[in-house]
XYZ file of C-alpha atoms in Angstrom:
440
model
C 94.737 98.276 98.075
C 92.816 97.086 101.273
C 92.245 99.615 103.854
C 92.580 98.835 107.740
C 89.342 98.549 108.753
C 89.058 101.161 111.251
C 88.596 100.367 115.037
C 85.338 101.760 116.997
C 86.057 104.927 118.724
C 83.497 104.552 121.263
C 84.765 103.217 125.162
C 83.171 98.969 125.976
C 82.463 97.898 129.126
C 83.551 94.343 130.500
C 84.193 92.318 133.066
C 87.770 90.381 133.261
C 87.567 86.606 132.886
C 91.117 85.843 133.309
C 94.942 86.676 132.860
C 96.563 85.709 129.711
C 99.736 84.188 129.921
C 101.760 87.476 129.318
C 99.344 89.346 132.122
C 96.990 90.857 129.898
C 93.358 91.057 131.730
C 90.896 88.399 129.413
C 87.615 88.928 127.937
C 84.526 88.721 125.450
C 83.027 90.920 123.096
C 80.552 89.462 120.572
C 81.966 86.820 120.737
C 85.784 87.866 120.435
C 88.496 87.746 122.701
C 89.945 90.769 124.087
C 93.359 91.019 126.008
C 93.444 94.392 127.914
C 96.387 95.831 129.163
C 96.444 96.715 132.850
C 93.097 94.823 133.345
C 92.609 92.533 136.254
C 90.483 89.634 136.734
C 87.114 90.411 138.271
C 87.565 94.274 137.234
C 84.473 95.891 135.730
C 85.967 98.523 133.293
C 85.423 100.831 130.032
C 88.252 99.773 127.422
C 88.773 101.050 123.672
C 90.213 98.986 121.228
C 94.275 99.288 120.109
C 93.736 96.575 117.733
C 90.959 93.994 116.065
C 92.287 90.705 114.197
C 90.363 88.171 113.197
C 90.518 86.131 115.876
C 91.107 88.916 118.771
C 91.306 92.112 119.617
C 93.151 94.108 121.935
C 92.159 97.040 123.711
C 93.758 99.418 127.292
C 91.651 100.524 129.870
C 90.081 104.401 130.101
C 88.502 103.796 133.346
C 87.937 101.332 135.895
C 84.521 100.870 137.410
C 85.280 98.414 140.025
C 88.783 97.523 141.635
C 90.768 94.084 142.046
C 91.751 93.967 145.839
C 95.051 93.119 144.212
C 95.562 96.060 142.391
C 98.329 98.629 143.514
C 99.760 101.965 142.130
C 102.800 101.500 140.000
C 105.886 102.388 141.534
C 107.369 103.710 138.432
C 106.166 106.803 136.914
C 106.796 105.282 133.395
C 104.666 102.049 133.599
C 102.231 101.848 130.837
C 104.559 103.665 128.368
C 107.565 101.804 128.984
C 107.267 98.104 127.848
C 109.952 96.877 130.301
C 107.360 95.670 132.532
C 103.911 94.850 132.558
C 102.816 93.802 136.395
C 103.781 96.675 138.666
C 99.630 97.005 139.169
C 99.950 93.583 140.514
C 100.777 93.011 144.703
C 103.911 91.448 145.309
C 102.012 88.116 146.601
C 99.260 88.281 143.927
C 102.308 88.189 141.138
C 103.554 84.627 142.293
C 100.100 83.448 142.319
C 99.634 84.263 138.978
C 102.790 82.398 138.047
C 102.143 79.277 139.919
C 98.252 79.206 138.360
C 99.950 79.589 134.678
C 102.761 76.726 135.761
C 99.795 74.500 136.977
C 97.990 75.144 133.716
C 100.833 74.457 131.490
C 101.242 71.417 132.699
C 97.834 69.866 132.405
C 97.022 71.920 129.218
C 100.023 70.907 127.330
C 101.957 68.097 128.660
C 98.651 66.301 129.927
C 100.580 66.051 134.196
C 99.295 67.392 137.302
C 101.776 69.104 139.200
C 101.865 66.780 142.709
C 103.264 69.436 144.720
C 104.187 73.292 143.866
C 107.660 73.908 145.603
C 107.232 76.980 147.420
C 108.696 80.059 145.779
C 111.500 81.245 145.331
C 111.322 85.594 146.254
C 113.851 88.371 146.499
C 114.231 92.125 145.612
C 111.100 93.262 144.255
C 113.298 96.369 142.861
C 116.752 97.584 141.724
C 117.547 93.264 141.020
C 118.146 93.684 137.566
C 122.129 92.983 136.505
C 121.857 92.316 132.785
C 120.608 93.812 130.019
C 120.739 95.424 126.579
C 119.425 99.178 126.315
C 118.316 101.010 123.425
C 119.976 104.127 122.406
C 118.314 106.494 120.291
C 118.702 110.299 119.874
C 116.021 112.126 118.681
C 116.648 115.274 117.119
C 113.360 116.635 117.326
C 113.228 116.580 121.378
C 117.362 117.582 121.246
C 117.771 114.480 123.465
C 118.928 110.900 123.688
C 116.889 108.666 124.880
C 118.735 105.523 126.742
C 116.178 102.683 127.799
C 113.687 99.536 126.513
C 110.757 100.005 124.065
C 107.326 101.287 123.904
C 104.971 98.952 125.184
C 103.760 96.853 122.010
C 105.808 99.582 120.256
C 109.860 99.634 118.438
C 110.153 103.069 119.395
C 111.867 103.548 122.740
C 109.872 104.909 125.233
C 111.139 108.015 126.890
C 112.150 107.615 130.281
C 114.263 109.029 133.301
C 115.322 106.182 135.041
C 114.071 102.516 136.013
C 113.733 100.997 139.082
C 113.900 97.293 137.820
C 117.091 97.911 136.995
C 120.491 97.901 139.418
C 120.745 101.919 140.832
C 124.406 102.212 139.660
C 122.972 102.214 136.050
C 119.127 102.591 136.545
C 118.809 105.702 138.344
C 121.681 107.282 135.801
C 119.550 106.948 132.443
C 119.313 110.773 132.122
C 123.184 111.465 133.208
C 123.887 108.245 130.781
C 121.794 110.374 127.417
C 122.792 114.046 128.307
C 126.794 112.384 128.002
C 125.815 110.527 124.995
C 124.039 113.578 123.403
C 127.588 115.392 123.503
C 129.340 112.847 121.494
C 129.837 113.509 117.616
C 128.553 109.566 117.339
C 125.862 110.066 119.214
C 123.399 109.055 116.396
C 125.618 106.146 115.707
C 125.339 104.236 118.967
C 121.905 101.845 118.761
C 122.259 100.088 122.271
C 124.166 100.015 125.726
C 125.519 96.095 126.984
C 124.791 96.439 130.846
C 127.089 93.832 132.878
C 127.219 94.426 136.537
C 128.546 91.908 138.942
C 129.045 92.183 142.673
C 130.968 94.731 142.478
C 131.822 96.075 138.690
C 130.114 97.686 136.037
C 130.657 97.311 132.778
C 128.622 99.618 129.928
C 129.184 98.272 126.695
C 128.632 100.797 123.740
C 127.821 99.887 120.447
C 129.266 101.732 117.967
C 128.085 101.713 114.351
C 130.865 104.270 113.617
C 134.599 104.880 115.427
C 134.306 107.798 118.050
C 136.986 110.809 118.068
C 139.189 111.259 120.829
C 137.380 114.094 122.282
C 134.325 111.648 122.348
C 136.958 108.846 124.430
C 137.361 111.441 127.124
C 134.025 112.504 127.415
C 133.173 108.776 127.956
C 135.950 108.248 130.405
C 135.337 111.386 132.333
C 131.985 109.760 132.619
C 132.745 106.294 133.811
C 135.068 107.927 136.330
C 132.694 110.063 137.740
C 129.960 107.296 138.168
C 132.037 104.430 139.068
C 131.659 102.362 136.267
C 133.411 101.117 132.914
C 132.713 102.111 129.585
C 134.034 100.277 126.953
C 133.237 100.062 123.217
C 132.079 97.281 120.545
C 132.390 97.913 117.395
C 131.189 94.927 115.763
C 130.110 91.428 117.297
C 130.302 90.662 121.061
C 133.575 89.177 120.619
C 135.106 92.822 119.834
C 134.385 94.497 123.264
C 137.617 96.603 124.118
C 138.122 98.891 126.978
C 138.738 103.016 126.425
C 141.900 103.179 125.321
C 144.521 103.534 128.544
C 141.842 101.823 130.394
C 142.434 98.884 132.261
C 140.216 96.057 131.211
C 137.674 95.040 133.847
C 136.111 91.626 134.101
C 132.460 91.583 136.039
C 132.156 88.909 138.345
C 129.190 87.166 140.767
C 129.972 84.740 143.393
C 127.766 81.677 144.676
C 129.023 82.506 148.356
C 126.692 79.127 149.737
C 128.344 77.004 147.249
C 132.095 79.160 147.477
C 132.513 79.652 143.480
C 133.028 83.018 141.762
C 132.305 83.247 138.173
C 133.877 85.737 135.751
C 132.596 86.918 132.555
C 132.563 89.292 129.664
C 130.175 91.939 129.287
C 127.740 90.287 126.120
C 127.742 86.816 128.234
C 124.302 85.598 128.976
C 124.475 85.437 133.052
C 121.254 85.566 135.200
C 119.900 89.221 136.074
C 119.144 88.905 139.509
C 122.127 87.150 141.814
C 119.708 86.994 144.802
C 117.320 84.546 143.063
C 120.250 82.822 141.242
C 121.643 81.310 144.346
C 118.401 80.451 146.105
C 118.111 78.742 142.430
C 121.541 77.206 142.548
C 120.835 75.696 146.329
C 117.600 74.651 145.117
C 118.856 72.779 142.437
C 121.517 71.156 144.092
C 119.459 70.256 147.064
C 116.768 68.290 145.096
C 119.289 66.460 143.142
C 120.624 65.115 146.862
C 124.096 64.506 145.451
C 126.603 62.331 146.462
C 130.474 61.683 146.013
C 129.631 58.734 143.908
C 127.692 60.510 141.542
C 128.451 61.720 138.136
C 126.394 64.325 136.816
C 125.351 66.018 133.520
C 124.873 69.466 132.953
C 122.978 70.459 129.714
C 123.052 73.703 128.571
C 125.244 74.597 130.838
C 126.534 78.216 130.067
C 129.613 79.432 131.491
C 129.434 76.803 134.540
C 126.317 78.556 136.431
C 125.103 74.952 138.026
C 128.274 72.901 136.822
C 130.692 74.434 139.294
C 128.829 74.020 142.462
C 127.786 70.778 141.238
C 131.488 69.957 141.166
C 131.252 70.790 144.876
C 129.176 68.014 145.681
C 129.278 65.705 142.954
C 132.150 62.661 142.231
C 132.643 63.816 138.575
C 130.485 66.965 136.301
C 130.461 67.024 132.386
C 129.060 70.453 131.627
C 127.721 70.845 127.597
C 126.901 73.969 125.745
C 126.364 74.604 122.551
C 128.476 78.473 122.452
C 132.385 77.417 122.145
C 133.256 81.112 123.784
C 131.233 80.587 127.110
C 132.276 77.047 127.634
C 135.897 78.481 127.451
C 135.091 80.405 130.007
C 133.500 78.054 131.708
C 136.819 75.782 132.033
C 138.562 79.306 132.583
C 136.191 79.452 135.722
C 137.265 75.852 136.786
C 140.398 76.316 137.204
C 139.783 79.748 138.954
C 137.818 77.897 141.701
C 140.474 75.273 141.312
C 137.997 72.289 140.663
C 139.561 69.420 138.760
C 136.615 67.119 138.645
C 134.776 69.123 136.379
C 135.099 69.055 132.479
C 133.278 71.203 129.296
C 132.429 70.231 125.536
C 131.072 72.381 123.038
C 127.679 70.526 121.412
C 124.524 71.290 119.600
C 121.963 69.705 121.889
C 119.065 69.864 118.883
C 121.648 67.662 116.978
C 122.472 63.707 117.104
C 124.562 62.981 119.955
C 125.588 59.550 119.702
C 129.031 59.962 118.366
C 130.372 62.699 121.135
C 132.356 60.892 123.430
C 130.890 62.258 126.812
C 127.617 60.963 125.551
C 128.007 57.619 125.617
C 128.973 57.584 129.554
C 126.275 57.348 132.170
C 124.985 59.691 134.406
C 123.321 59.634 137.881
C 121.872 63.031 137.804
C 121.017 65.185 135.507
C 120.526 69.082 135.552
C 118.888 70.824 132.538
C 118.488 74.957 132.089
C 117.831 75.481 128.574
C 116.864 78.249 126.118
C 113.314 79.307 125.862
C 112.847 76.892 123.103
C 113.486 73.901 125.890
C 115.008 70.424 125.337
C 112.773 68.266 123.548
C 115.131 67.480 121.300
C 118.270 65.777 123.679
C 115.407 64.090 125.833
C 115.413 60.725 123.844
C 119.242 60.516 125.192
C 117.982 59.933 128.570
C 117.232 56.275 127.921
C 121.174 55.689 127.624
C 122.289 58.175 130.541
C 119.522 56.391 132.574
C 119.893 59.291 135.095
C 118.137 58.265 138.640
C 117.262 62.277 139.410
C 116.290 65.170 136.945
C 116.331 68.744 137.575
C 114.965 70.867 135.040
C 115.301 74.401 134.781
C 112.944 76.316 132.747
C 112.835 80.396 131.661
C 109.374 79.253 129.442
C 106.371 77.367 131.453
C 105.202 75.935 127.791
C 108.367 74.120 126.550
C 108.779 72.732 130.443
C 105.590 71.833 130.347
C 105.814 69.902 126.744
C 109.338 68.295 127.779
C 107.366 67.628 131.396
C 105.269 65.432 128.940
C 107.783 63.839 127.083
C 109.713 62.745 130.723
C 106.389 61.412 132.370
C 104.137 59.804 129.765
C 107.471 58.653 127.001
C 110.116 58.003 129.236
C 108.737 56.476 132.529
C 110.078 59.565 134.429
C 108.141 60.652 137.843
C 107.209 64.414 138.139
C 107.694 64.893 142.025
C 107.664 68.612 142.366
C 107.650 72.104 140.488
C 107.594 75.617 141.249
C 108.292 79.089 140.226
C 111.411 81.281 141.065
C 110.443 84.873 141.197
C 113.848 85.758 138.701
C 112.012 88.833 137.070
C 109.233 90.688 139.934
C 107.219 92.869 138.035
C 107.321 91.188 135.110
C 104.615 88.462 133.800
C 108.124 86.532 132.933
C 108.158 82.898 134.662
C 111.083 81.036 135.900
C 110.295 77.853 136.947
C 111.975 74.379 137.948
C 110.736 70.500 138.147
C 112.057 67.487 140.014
C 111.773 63.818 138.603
C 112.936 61.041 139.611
C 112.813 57.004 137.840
């Protein structure tokens, strides 16, 4: 059996090329490329190795011998443990730099276009913007505590915190109130992670529950959500199984688009945007650059539970929103009729799949607006020759794909790039949102 070869004890110093694309601080050794956490480019610094592959190694810093001007001290007492974010080192202004640099180089590295014009970004809350999210639950019996949070950076354990300031206050600053209730349930070893849904004004904490909890574990969780002002309710199996306490009224989070006048329900597991402030300058964005008219008719791919198609139907002549999960386009239409728009219609479809026998596909489209997974569009792209859309909007949560499917658009299907930028969605974060404009 092979043994690890073991790593070299002794602290290296470097100087930091570059960022990597996730934020890590770049540079040589022999040779080798190192990605240091916490590093900075232009930083002199002593590092010692984490790990050594064979084509890079990765190392943290034990002390810094010079200083980036744009280095700052952490606002969180748990940065460096906890592997919810990776940038808090990083001023506010210096993050979107970084962004827009990796956008720019995206392009031209992978899908061979200069970006013409960088749209200026879009900023909000730097803290407490976070809305959405799933938290590990773990008790640990050694330490007589559960822990309630995100993982260990490059770790699966979760890393032991009191509280994060990412996250919305109503649940962020309650992770030690959240574990000390858990810790006196008799499932408290069977709950592996917390569904966080908080609208405008509701909070919903979805429990998972690997086993059914007593009664006396139902009051000590309602007790709970009474006290804090939130909802507790409990899944026991998929998403679709989310029930309130019993006796509980069941409470449905909701965010509005007050620029655009929609309001959008949804259920706790539902993939919504985390932070509302960025989500309507996105929204406006979006809408603005596609400069729609009454006589337009507009396609929305990917379109969730109605995120962009609903205030497009505010605008627009007619909206065909597609998505490939059946239960979010049902709430999507649910969501149509609550903001009484009639012009607006849903289909479930696969967009990595042959479209040319759905019905709504063989219409034509003005505009189109895309927002898809990390994994992009590439696939639906070849569609556009029939839709022969005039204006594209594309909305990305992964500079690489965008950047391919930027390729595809400009050099394969005659498309203009006219501008892209970056949407600050997740500060303190090396995360990128970012959106492109092209036109025929």
């Amino acid at each position: 059996m092979a043994h690890k070869k073991k790593l070299p004890l002794d602290p290296v110093t470097v100087t930091i090329e570059s960022l990597s694309h996730d934020g890590r601080g770049v540079s040589h050794v022999n040779g080798k490329v190192v990605f240091i956490d916490e590093a900075l480019p232009g930083e002199t610094l002593e590092f010692v190795y984490t790990d050594s592959r064979k084509d890079y190694a990765e190392g943290k810093v034990v002390n810094l011998l010079t200083r980036s001007e744009h280095r700052v001290e952490p606002a969180c007492p748990h940065f460096g443990s906890c592997g919810g974010c990776s940038f808090q080192h990083v001023d506010d202004a210096e993050q979107i730099n970084f962004k827009e640099d990796l956008l720019r180089d995206q392009f031209r590295r992978i899908g061979k276009v200069e970006i013409p014009q960088i749209w200026e970004a879009l900023t909000g809350p730097h803290w407490g913007y976070r809305s959405k999210a799933r938290m590990g639950v773990k008790w640990v019996a050694k330490k007589n505590r559960v822990l309630v949070g995100f993982r260990e950076r490059r770790n699966p354990f979760l890393a032991e915190i009191d509280s994060c300031k990412v996250m919305n206050p109503i649940v962020g600053e309650k992770l030690i109130a959240l574990g000390e209730m858990i810790a006196g349930l008799t499932v408290k070893d069977k709950i592996p992670q917390i569904e966080v849904a908080i609208g405008d004004k509701e909070c919903v904490l979805a429990f998972r529950l690997l086993e059914p909890p007593t009664d006396a574990d139902k009051q000590r969780m309602r007790e709970f959500a009474h006290q804090h002002d939130l909802t507790i309710c409990l899944q026991p199996k998929g998403p679709d199984t989310i029930v309130p306490l019993d006796g509980e009224p069941e409470v449905i989070p909701s965010y509005a688009l007050t620029e655009q006048g929609v309001k959008f329900n949804f259920r706790p597991a539902m993939f919504t945007q985390v932070n509302y402030a960025i989500n309507q300058k996105m929204v406006t964005r979006a809408l603005a650059a596609l400069e729609l008219t009454k006589d337009d008719r507009v396609l929305d791919l990917f379109c969730g539970l109605g995120n962009f198609t609903l205030p497009l139907a505010t605008q627009a002549g007619q909206v065909v929103g597609v998505e490939g999960d059946l239960p979010l386009v049902k709430h999507a239409r649910e969501n149509a009729k609550l903001n009484k728009l009639d012009n607006v219609e849903f289909h479930v479809a696969d967009l990595t799949k042959d479209l040319k026998d759905q019905p709504w596909s063989k219409q034509k489209f003005t505009k189109v607006l895309l927002d898809p997974s990390r994994a992009g569009a590439s696939e639906v792209l070849h569609n556009l020759k029939h839709w022969q859309p005039e204006r594209i909007v594309y909305v990305s949560c992964n500079p690489s794909t965008l950047a391919r499917d930027t390729g595809i658009l400009v050099n394969e299907l005659g498309y203009k790039l006219l501008k892209a930028g970056v949407m600050d969605m997740f500060p303190q974060t090396a995360h990128v949102e970012s959106i492109a404009l092209f036109v025929k």
